[in-house]
Coordinates of N, CA and C in Angstrom, one line a residue:
T14 N -8.0 12.6 12.1 CA -6.6 12.3 12.1 C -6.4 10.8 11.9
F15 N -5.4 10.5 11.0 CA -5.2 9.2 10.7 C -4.0 8.6 11.5
P16 N -4.0 7.4 12.0 CA -2.7 7.1 12.7 C -1.3 7.0 11.9
L17 N -1.6 6.9 10.6 CA -0.4 6.8 9.8 C -1.1 7.6 8.5
F18 N -0.4 8.7 8.0 CA -0.4 9.2 6.6 C 0.7 9.7 6.2
D19 N 1.0 9.4 4.8 CA 2.2 9.9 4.1 C 1.9 10.4 2.8
D20 N 2.0 11.6 2.3 CA 1.7 12.0 0.9 C 3.2 12.2 0.1
F21 N 4.2 11.8 0.9 CA 5.5 11.6 0.1 C 5.9 13.0 -0.6
Q22 N 5.7 14.0 0.1 CA 6.1 15.2 -0.5 C 7.5 15.7 0.2
K23 N 8.0 15.0 1.1 CA 9.4 15.5 1.5 C 10.5 15.3 0.6
S24 N 11.7 15.5 0.8 CA 12.7 15.3 -0.1 C 13.4 13.8 0.3
T25 N 13.2 13.4 1.3 CA 13.6 12.0 1.9 C 12.5 11.3 2.6
I26 N 12.4 9.8 2.5 CA 11.6 9.1 3.3 C 11.5 9.5 4.8
D27 N 10.4 9.7 5.5 CA 10.3 10.1 6.7 C 10.5 9.0 7.7
P28 N 11.7 9.0 8.5 CA 12.0 8.1 9.6 C 11.1 8.0 10.7
N29 N 10.2 9.0 10.9 CA 9.2 8.9 12.0 C 8.0 8.1 11.5
I30 N 7.8 7.7 10.1 CA 6.9 6.8 9.6 C 7.4 5.6 9.3
W31 N 8.5 5.4 8.7 CA 8.9 4.4 7.9 C 10.3 3.7 8.5
D32 N 10.4 2.4 8.5 CA 11.6 1.8 8.8 C 12.2 1.0 7.5
F33 N 13.4 0.7 7.6 CA 14.0 -0.1 6.6 C 13.8 0.4 5.3
T34 N 14.3 1.5 4.9 CA 14.2 2.2 3.6 C 15.0 1.8 2.4
D35 N 15.9 0.8 2.5 CA 16.7 0.3 1.5 C 15.6 -0.1 0.3
G36 N 16.2 0.3 -0.9 CA 15.3 0.0 -2.0 C 14.2 0.8 -2.3
F37 N 14.0 1.8 -1.6 CA 13.0 2.9 -1.7 C 13.4 4.3 -1.8
Y38 N 12.8 5.2 -2.5 CA 13.2 6.5 -2.5 C 12.1 7.3 -2.9
L39 N 12.3 8.7 -2.8 CA 11.1 9.6 -3.1 C 11.5 10.4 -4.3
S40 N 10.5 10.6 -5.3 CA 10.8 11.1 -6.4 C 9.4 11.9 -7.0
S41 N 9.6 13.2 -7.1 CA 8.4 14.0 -7.6 C 7.2 13.7 -6.9
G42 N 7.2 13.7 -5.7 CA 6.1 13.5 -4.8 C 5.5 12.3 -4.8
K43 N 6.4 11.2 -5.2 CA 6.0 9.8 -5.0 C 6.9 8.9 -4.5
L44 N 6.6 7.8 -3.7 CA 7.4 6.9 -3.2 C 7.5 5.7 -4.2
M45 N 8.8 5.6 -4.5 CA 9.2 4.6 -5.5 C 9.9 3.3 -4.9
G46 N 9.5 2.1 -5.5 CA 10.2 1.0 -5.0 C 10.8 0.2 -6.2
E47 N 12.1 -0.4 -5.9 CA 12.9 -0.9 -7.1 C 13.4 -2.1 -6.9
N48 N 13.3 -2.9 -5.8 CA 13.9 -4.3 -5.8 C 13.0 -4.9 -4.5
S49 N 12.8 -6.3 -5.2 CA 11.7 -7.1 -4.4 C 12.5 -7.7 -3.1
S50 N 13.8 -7.7 -2.9 CA 14.5 -8.0 -1.6 C 14.0 -7.0 -0.5
C51 N 13.7 -6.0 -0.9 CA 13.5 -4.7 0.3 C 12.2 -4.7 0.6
R52 N 12.0 -4.6 2.0 CA 10.6 -4.3 2.7 C 10.7 -2.9 3.5
L53 N 9.8 -2.0 3.0 CA 9.6 -0.8 3.5 C 8.5 -1.2 4.7
R54 N 8.7 -0.9 6.0 CA 7.8 -1.1 7.0 C 7.6 0.0 7.9
S55 N 6.2 0.1 8.3 CA 5.8 1.2 9.2 C 6.6 1.1 10.4
V56 N 6.8 2.3 11.1 CA 7.4 2.3 12.4 C 6.4 1.7 13.4
Q57 N 5.1 2.3 13.2 CA 4.0 1.7 14.2 C 3.4 0.5 13.8
S58 N 3.2 -0.2 14.7 CA 2.4 -1.5 14.5 C 0.9 -1.4 14.9
F59 N 0.0 -2.4 14.4 CA -1.4 -2.1 14.5 C -2.0 -3.4 15.2
S60 N -3.0 -3.3 16.0 CA -3.8 -4.5 16.3 C -5.2 -4.1 16.2
H61 N -6.0 -5.4 16.1 CA -7.5 -5.1 16.0 C -7.8 -4.9 14.5
S62 N -8.8 -3.8 14.2 CA -9.3 -3.8 12.8 C -8.9 -2.5 12.3
Y63 N -8.1 -2.5 11.2 CA -7.8 -1.3 10.5 C -7.7 -1.3 9.0
A64 N -7.7 -0.4 8.2 CA -7.6 -0.3 6.8 C -6.5 0.4 6.3
V65 N -5.7 -0.1 5.3 CA -4.6 0.7 4.8 C -5.2 1.0 3.4
E66 N -4.9 2.3 3.0 CA -5.5 2.6 1.6 C -4.2 3.3 0.9
T67 N -4.2 3.2 -0.4 CA -3.1 3.8 -1.2 C -3.6 4.1 -2.7
R68 N -2.9 4.9 -3.3 CA -2.9 5.1 -4.7 C -1.6 4.7 -5.2
H69 N -1.5 3.8 -6.1 CA -0.5 2.9 -6.4 C -0.5 2.8 -7.9
R70 N 0.9 2.7 -8.5 CA 0.9 2.3 -10.0 C 2.0 1.3 -10.2
M71 N 1.9 0.2 -10.7 CA 2.9 -0.7 -11.2 C 3.3 -0.3 -12.6
I72 N 4.7 0.1 -12.5 CA 5.4 0.7 -13.7 C 6.1 -0.4 -14.6
S73 N 6.8 -1.4 -13.8 CA 7.3 -2.6 -14.2 C 7.3 -3.6 -13.1
F74 N 7.1 -4.9 -13.5 CA 6.7 -5.9 -12.4 C 8.0 -6.6 -12.2
A75 N 8.1 -7.2 -10.9 CA 9.0 -8.1 -10.5 C 8.3 -9.5 -11.0
P76 N 9.0 -10.4 -11.7 CA 8.5 -11.8 -12.3 C 7.8 -12.6 -11.1
N77 N 8.4 -12.4 -9.8 CA 7.7 -13.2 -8.8 C 7.0 -12.3 -8.0
G78 N 6.8 -11.1 -8.2 CA 5.9 -10.1 -7.4 C 6.5 -9.4 -6.5
Y79 N 5.9 -8.3 -6.0 CA 6.2 -7.4 -5.0 C 4.8 -7.1 -4.3
Q80 N 4.9 -6.8 -3.0 CA 3.7 -6.4 -2.0 C 3.5 -4.9 -2.4
A81 N 2.1 -4.7 -2.7 CA 1.7 -3.3 -2.9 C 0.9 -2.6 -1.9
A82 N 0.3 -3.4 -0.9 CA -0.4 -2.7 0.1 C -0.9 -3.7 1.1
G83 N -0.5 -3.6 2.3 CA -0.9 -4.5 3.3 C -0.2 -4.7 4.5
W84 N -0.3 -5.8 5.3 CA 0.1 -6.0 6.6 C 1.0 -7.1 6.8
Y85 N 1.9 -6.9 7.8 CA 3.1 -7.9 7.8 C 3.4 -8.1 9.4
G86 N 3.2 -9.4 9.8 CA 3.9 -9.7 11.2 C 4.9 -10.7 11.0
S87 N 4.8 -11.6 10.2 CA 5.7 -12.6 10.1 C 5.4 -13.4 8.6
S88 N 6.0 -14.5 8.1 CA 5.6 -14.9 6.9 C 4.6 -15.7 6.9
T89 N 3.9 -16.0 8.1 CA 2.6 -16.8 8.3 C 1.7 -16.0 9.1
N90 N 1.8 -14.6 9.2 CA 0.9 -13.7 9.8 C 0.9 -12.4 9.1
G91 N -0.1 -12.2 8.3 CA -0.3 -10.8 7.5 C -1.5 -11.0 6.5
F92 N -1.6 -10.0 5.9 CA -2.7 -9.9 4.9 C -2.1 -8.7 4.0
N93 N -1.7 -9.1 2.7 CA -1.0 -8.3 1.8 C -1.1 -8.6 0.4
L94 N -1.3 -7.6 -0.4 CA -1.6 -7.8 -2.0 C -0.4 -7.8 -2.7
L95 N -0.1 -8.8 -3.2 CA 1.2 -9.1 -4.3 C 0.7 -8.8 -5.8
I96 N 1.4 -7.8 -6.1 CA 1.3 -7.7 -7.7 C 2.4 -8.5 -8.4
H97 N 1.8 -9.5 -9.3 CA 2.8 -10.6 -9.9 C 2.8 -10.3 -11.4
N98 N 3.3 -11.3 -12.1 CA 3.3 -11.3 -13.5 C 1.9 -10.9 -14.2
P99 N 1.6 -9.6 -14.8 CA 0.2 -9.5 -15.1 C -0.4 -10.5 -16.0
P100 N -1.6 -10.9 -15.9 CA -2.7 -10.1 -15.0 C -2.8 -10.8 -13.6
R101 N -1.7 -11.5 -13.2 CA -2.1 -12.2 -11.9 C -1.8 -11.4 -10.6
L102 N -2.7 -11.6 -9.7 CA -2.5 -11.0 -8.4 C -2.6 -12.1 -7.5
Y103 N -1.9 -12.0 -6.4 CA -2.0 -12.7 -5.1 C -2.2 -11.9 -3.9
V104 N -3.0 -12.8 -2.9 CA -3.1 -12.2 -1.5 C -2.4 -13.1 -0.7
R105 N -1.5 -12.7 0.1 CA -0.8 -13.5 1.1 C -1.6 -13.3 2.4
N106 N -2.6 -14.4 2.6 CA -3.4 -14.5 3.7 C -2.9 -15.4 4.9
D107 N -2.2 -14.7 5.8 CA -1.4 -15.5 6.7 C -0.4 -16.2 6.1
G108 N -0.5 -17.6 6.1 CA 0.5 -18.3 5.4 C 0.1 -19.1 4.1
V109 N -0.8 -18.5 3.6 CA -1.5 -19.1 2.4 C -1.5 -17.8 1.2
W110 N -1.2 -18.5 -0.1 CA -1.3 -17.6 -1.2 C -2.6 -17.9 -1.9
I111 N -3.5 -16.7 -2.1 CA -4.7 -16.9 -2.9 C -4.5 -16.3 -4.2
E112 N -4.7 -16.7 -5.4 CA -4.5 -16.3 -6.6 C -5.8 -15.8 -7.4
R113 N -5.6 -14.7 -8.0 CA -6.7 -14.1 -8.9 C -6.1 -13.5 -10.1
D114 N -6.9 -13.1 -11.1 CA -6.5 -12.5 -12.3 C -7.1 -11.0 -12.5
F115 N -6.4 -10.1 -12.6 CA -7.1 -8.7 -12.6 C -5.9 -7.9 -13.3
D116 N -6.1 -7.3 -14.5 CA -4.9 -6.5 -15.1 C -4.8 -5.3 -14.3
V117 N -3.5 -4.8 -13.9 CA -3.3 -3.8 -13.3 C -2.1 -2.9 -13.9
T118 N -2.1 -3.2 -15.3 CA -1.0 -2.5 -16.0 C -1.5 -1.4 -16.7
S119 N -0.6 -0.3 -16.8 CA -0.9 1.1 -17.3 C -2.2 1.8 -16.7
S120 N -2.1 1.7 -15.5 CA -3.3 2.5 -14.8 C -2.9 2.7 -13.4
W121 N -3.3 3.9 -13.0 CA -3.2 4.2 -11.4 C -4.3 3.1 -10.7
L122 N -4.0 2.7 -9.6 CA -4.9 1.9 -8.8 C -5.3 2.6 -7.4
R123 N -6.4 2.5 -7.1 CA -6.7 2.8 -5.7 C -7.0 1.5 -4.9
I124 N -6.2 1.2 -3.9 CA -6.1 -0.1 -3.2 C -6.5 0.3 -1.8
R125 N -7.5 -0.5 -1.3 CA -7.8 -0.4 0.1 C -7.9 -2.0 0.7
N126 N -7.2 -2.2 1.7 CA -6.9 -3.3 2.4 C -7.5 -3.2 3.8
I127 N -8.5 -4.0 4.1 CA -9.2 -3.9 5.2 C -9.1 -5.3 6.0
C128 N -8.4 -5.2 7.2 CA -8.0 -6.4 7.9 C -8.9 -6.4 9.2
T129 N -9.8 -7.2 9.2 CA -10.9 -7.4 10.4 C -11.0 -8.6 11.1
G130 N -10.2 -9.7 10.6 CA -10.4 -11.1 11.0 C -11.2 -11.6 9.9
A131 N -12.3 -12.1 10.5 CA -13.4 -12.5 9.5 C -13.8 -11.5 8.5
N132 N -13.9 -12.1 7.2 CA -14.4 -11.1 6.2 C -13.4 -9.9 5.9
S133 N -12.1 -10.2 6.2 CA -11.1 -9.1 5.7 C -11.3 -9.2 4.1
R134 N -10.9 -7.9 3.7 CA -10.8 -7.9 2.2 C -9.8 -6.9 1.6
I135 N -9.7 -7.0 0.4 CA -8.9 -6.0 -0.4 C -9.7 -5.6 -1.6
E136 N -9.8 -4.3 -1.8 CA -10.7 -3.8 -2.9 C -9.7 -3.0 -3.8
I137 N -9.7 -3.1 -5.1 CA -8.9 -2.4 -6.1 C -9.9 -1.9 -7.0
E138 N -9.6 -0.4 -7.3 CA -10.3 0.2 -8.4 C -9.2 0.7 -9.4
R139 N -9.5 0.3 -10.8 CA -8.5 0.7 -11.8 C -9.0 2.1 -12.3
E140 N -8.2 3.2 -12.1 CA -8.6 4.6 -12.3 C -8.9 4.7 -13.9
S141 N -8.2 4.0 -14.7 CA -8.2 4.1 -16.3 C -9.7 4.0 -16.8
D142 N -10.5 3.2 -15.9 CA -11.9 2.9 -16.5 C -12.9 2.6 -15.4
G143 N -12.2 2.8 -14.1 CA -13.3 2.6 -13.0 C -13.6 1.3 -12.6
L144 N -13.0 0.1 -13.3 CA -13.4 -1.2 -13.1 C -13.0 -1.6 -11.7
E145 N -13.6 -2.2 -10.9 CA -13.4 -2.8 -9.5 C -13.2 -4.3 -9.2
F146 N -12.4 -4.6 -8.3 CA -12.2 -6.2 -8.1 C -12.1 -6.2 -6.7
N147 N -12.7 -7.1 -6.1 CA -12.5 -7.4 -4.7 C -12.0 -8.8 -4.2
F148 N -11.3 -9.0 -3.1 CA -11.2 -10.2 -2.5 C -11.8 -10.2 -1.2
T149 N -12.4 -11.3 -0.7 CA -12.9 -11.3 0.7 C -12.6 -12.6 1.2
L150 N -11.8 -12.6 2.4 CA -11.2 -13.8 3.0 C -11.2 -13.7 4.3
D151 N -11.2 -14.9 5.1 CA -11.2 -14.9 6.6 C -9.5 -14.9 6.9
N152 N -9.2 -13.8 7.8 CA -7.8 -13.9 8.3 C -7.7 -13.9 9.9
S153 N -6.5 -14.1 10.2 CA -6.6 -14.2 11.9 C -6.6 -12.9 12.6
G154 N -6.7 -11.8 11.7 CA -6.8 -10.4 12.3 C -5.3 -9.8 12.8
L155 N -5.4 -8.5 13.0 CA -4.2 -7.9 13.3 C -3.7 -7.9 14.6
T156 N -2.3 -8.3 14.9 CA -2.0 -8.4 16.2 C -0.5 -7.8 16.2
N157 N -0.3 -6.6 16.5 CA 1.1 -5.9 16.4 C 1.6 -6.2 15.0
E158 N 1.0 -5.9 13.8 CA 1.3 -6.0 12.6 C 1.7 -4.7 11.9
Y159 N 2.6 -4.7 11.0 CA 3.2 -3.3 10.4 C 2.5 -3.2 8.9
V160 N 2.4 -2.0 8.6 CA 2.1 -1.7 7.0 C 3.5 -2.1 6.3
S161 N 3.3 -2.8 5.3 CA 4.5 -3.4 4.7 C 4.4 -3.3 3.2
L162 N 5.4 -2.9 2.5 CA 5.6 -2.8 1.1 C 6.7 -3.3 0.4
G163 N 6.8 -4.0 -0.7 CA 8.0 -4.4 -1.4 C 8.2 -5.9 -1.2
R164 N 8.8 -6.1 -0.3 CA 9.3 -7.7 -0.1 C 8.1 -8.6 0.1
R165 N 8.0 -9.8 -0.5 CA 7.0 -10.8 -0.4 C 6.8 -11.2 1.1
N166 N 5.6 -11.3 1.5 CA 5.3 -11.7 2.9 C 5.8 -13.1 3.1
D167 N 6.0 -13.8 2.1 CA 6.5 -15.3 2.7 C 8.0 -15.1 2.7
N168 N 8.7 -14.2 2.5 CA 10.0 -13.7 2.7 C 11.0 -14.6 1.8
V169 N 10.4 -15.2 0.6 CA 11.3 -15.8 -0.2 C 11.9 -14.6 -1.0
D170 N 13.2 -14.7 -1.1 CA 14.2 -13.5 -1.8 C 14.6 -13.8 -3.1
Y171 N 13.9 -13.3 -4.0 CA 14.0 -13.3 -5.5 C 14.9 -12.3 -5.9
N172 N 15.2 -11.2 -5.3 CA 16.0 -10.3 -5.5 C 15.9 -9.6 -6.9
E173 N 14.6 -9.3 -7.3 CA 14.2 -8.9 -8.7 C 13.9 -7.4 -8.7
P174 N 14.3 -6.7 -9.8 CA 13.9 -5.5 -10.0 C 12.5 -5.2 -10.3
Y175 N 11.8 -4.2 -10.0 CA 10.5 -3.5 -10.5 C 10.6 -2.3 -10.1
I176 N 9.6 -1.4 -10.8 CA 9.2 0.0 -10.4 C 8.0 0.1 -10.0
G177 N 7.6 0.5 -8.8 CA 6.3 0.6 -8.5 C 6.2 2.1 -7.7
A178 N 5.1 2.8 -7.8 CA 5.0 4.1 -7.4 C 3.8 4.4 -6.6
W179 N 3.9 4.9 -5.2 CA 2.9 5.2 -4.4 C 2.8 6.7 -4.3
D180 N 1.4 7.3 -4.6 CA 1.2 8.5 -4.6 C 0.9 9.2 -3.1
W181 N 0.2 8.3 -2.3 CA -0.1 8.4 -1.0 C -0.4 7.2 -0.2
L182 N -0.3 7.2 1.0 CA -0.7 6.0 1.7 C -1.1 6.5 3.1
L183 N -2.3 5.9 3.7 CA -2.9 6.2 4.9 C -3.4 5.0 5.6
V184 N -3.5 5.0 7.1 CA -4.1 3.7 7.8 C -5.2 4.6 8.6
R185 N -6.2 3.9 8.7 CA -7.4 4.4 9.6 C -8.0 3.2 10.4
K186 N -8.8 3.4 11.3 CA -9.5 2.4 12.0 C -10.8 2.1 11.0
Y187 N -11.1 0.7 11.1 CA -12.0 0.2 10.3 C -13.5 0.6 10.9
V188 N -14.3 1.1 10.2 CA -15.7 1.6 10.6 C -16.7 0.9 9.6
S189 N -18.0 0.6 10.0 CA -18.9 0.1 9.2 C -20.1 1.0 9.2
P190 N -20.6 1.5 8.2 CA -20.1 1.1 6.7 C -19.0 2.1 6.5
E191 N -18.4 1.6 5.4 CA -16.9 2.1 4.9 C -17.2 3.3 4.2
P192 N -16.3 4.5 4.8 CA -16.3 5.7 4.0 C -15.7 5.7 2.9
E193 N -15.8 6.7 2.0 CA -14.8 6.8 0.9 C -13.8 8.2 1.2
V194 N -12.6 7.6 1.0 CA -11.6 8.6 1.3 C -11.3 9.3 -0.1
I195 N -11.2 10.7 0.1 CA -11.1 11.5 -0.9 C -9.7 12.4 -0.7
A196 N -8.8 12.1 -1.8 CA -7.5 12.8 -1.6 C -7.6 14.1 -2.6
G197 N -7.3 15.1 -2.1 CA -7.4 16.3 -2.9 C -5.9 16.5 -3.5
P198 N -5.8 17.5 -4.5 CA -4.5 17.7 -5.1 C -3.5 18.3 -4.1
V199 N -2.4 18.2 -4.5 CA -1.1 18.7 -3.6 C -1.2 20.2 -3.9
E200 N -1.0 21.0 -2.9 CA -1.1 22.6 -3.0 C 0.3 22.8 -2.5
R201 N 0.9 23.8 -3.3 CA 2.1 24.5 -2.8 C 1.9 26.0 -2.4
I202 N 2.3 26.2 -1.0 CA 2.0 27.5 -0.4 C 3.2 28.2 0.0
D203 N 3.4 29.5 -0.3 CA 4.5 30.1 0.1 C 4.1 30.9 1.7
D204 N 4.5 30.4 2.7 CA 4.0 30.7 4.0 C 4.8 32.0 4.5
G205 N 5.7 32.5 3.8 CA 6.6 33.7 4.2 C 8.0 33.0 4.9
L206 N 7.9 32.0 5.3 CA 9.2 31.6 6.1 C 9.7 30.4 5.3
H207 N 8.8 29.3 4.9 CA 9.2 28.3 4.1 C 8.8 28.2 2.7
K208 N 9.4 28.6 1.7 CA 9.0 28.8 0.5 C 8.3 27.3 0.0
Y209 N 7.3 27.5 -0.6 CA 6.6 26.2 -1.2 C 6.5 25.0 -0.2
V210 N 5.8 25.3 0.9 CA 5.3 24.3 1.7 C 4.2 23.5 1.0
T211 N 4.4 22.1 1.1 CA 3.5 21.3 0.3 C 2.4 20.7 1.2
S212 N 1.2 20.5 0.8 CA 0.1 19.9 1.6 C -0.9 19.4 0.7
R213 N -1.7 18.4 1.4 CA -2.7 17.8 0.5 C -4.0 17.5 1.6
V214 N -5.2 17.9 1.1 CA -6.2 17.6 2.0 C -6.7 16.2 1.8
I215 N -6.9 15.2 2.8 CA -7.6 14.0 2.8 C -8.8 14.1 3.6
T216 N -9.9 13.8 3.1 CA -11.1 13.9 3.7 C -12.0 12.6 3.7
L217 N -12.9 12.2 4.7 CA -13.8 11.2 5.1 C -15.1 11.9 5.0
P218 N -15.9 11.8 4.0 CA -17.2 12.3 3.9 C -18.3 11.9 5.0
G219 N -19.1 12.8 5.5 CA -20.0 12.0 6.3 C -19.8 12.3 7.8

């Protein structure tokens, strides 16, 4: 069981999982973000060592970026991946921006953000060709921080349009060695009471 999991198969964003839903909506089983002023934030906060994982695609970018996967406590306390003007990526590591180049256009991405304090890291796999890219940085660690998408962690408000899609997102406790998360296909089941109940199997091998 994951402390947070959403495969975005409902008709509206689940208020038991997410706060501050302006600028986000669900479409065809995907969470969509559209304005960099808006931050979607988990209801639950997290402390100590956790990983957030998601399948994400940048369809159009905000010129000054949007946060695609990570943690937020304040503008100087967090660990989050910012997709910027391609091929530029940034990590907001507490109060500091770290810049790297990795082209994320025209492909779904598997993003894993692991916040453990020392040796925190962000791992990105480009599904179109399997190419992987990693950041490893020392962070202050998680203390009552939230999963955060959209608005930049530094809270500079550029009010820029973008289109980003999230297929699913989960949070799990950090373990070593790291498992591989396998997301099965969405299945639609007629259970006799609720026509076409949707489900997706997420497994951790081993």
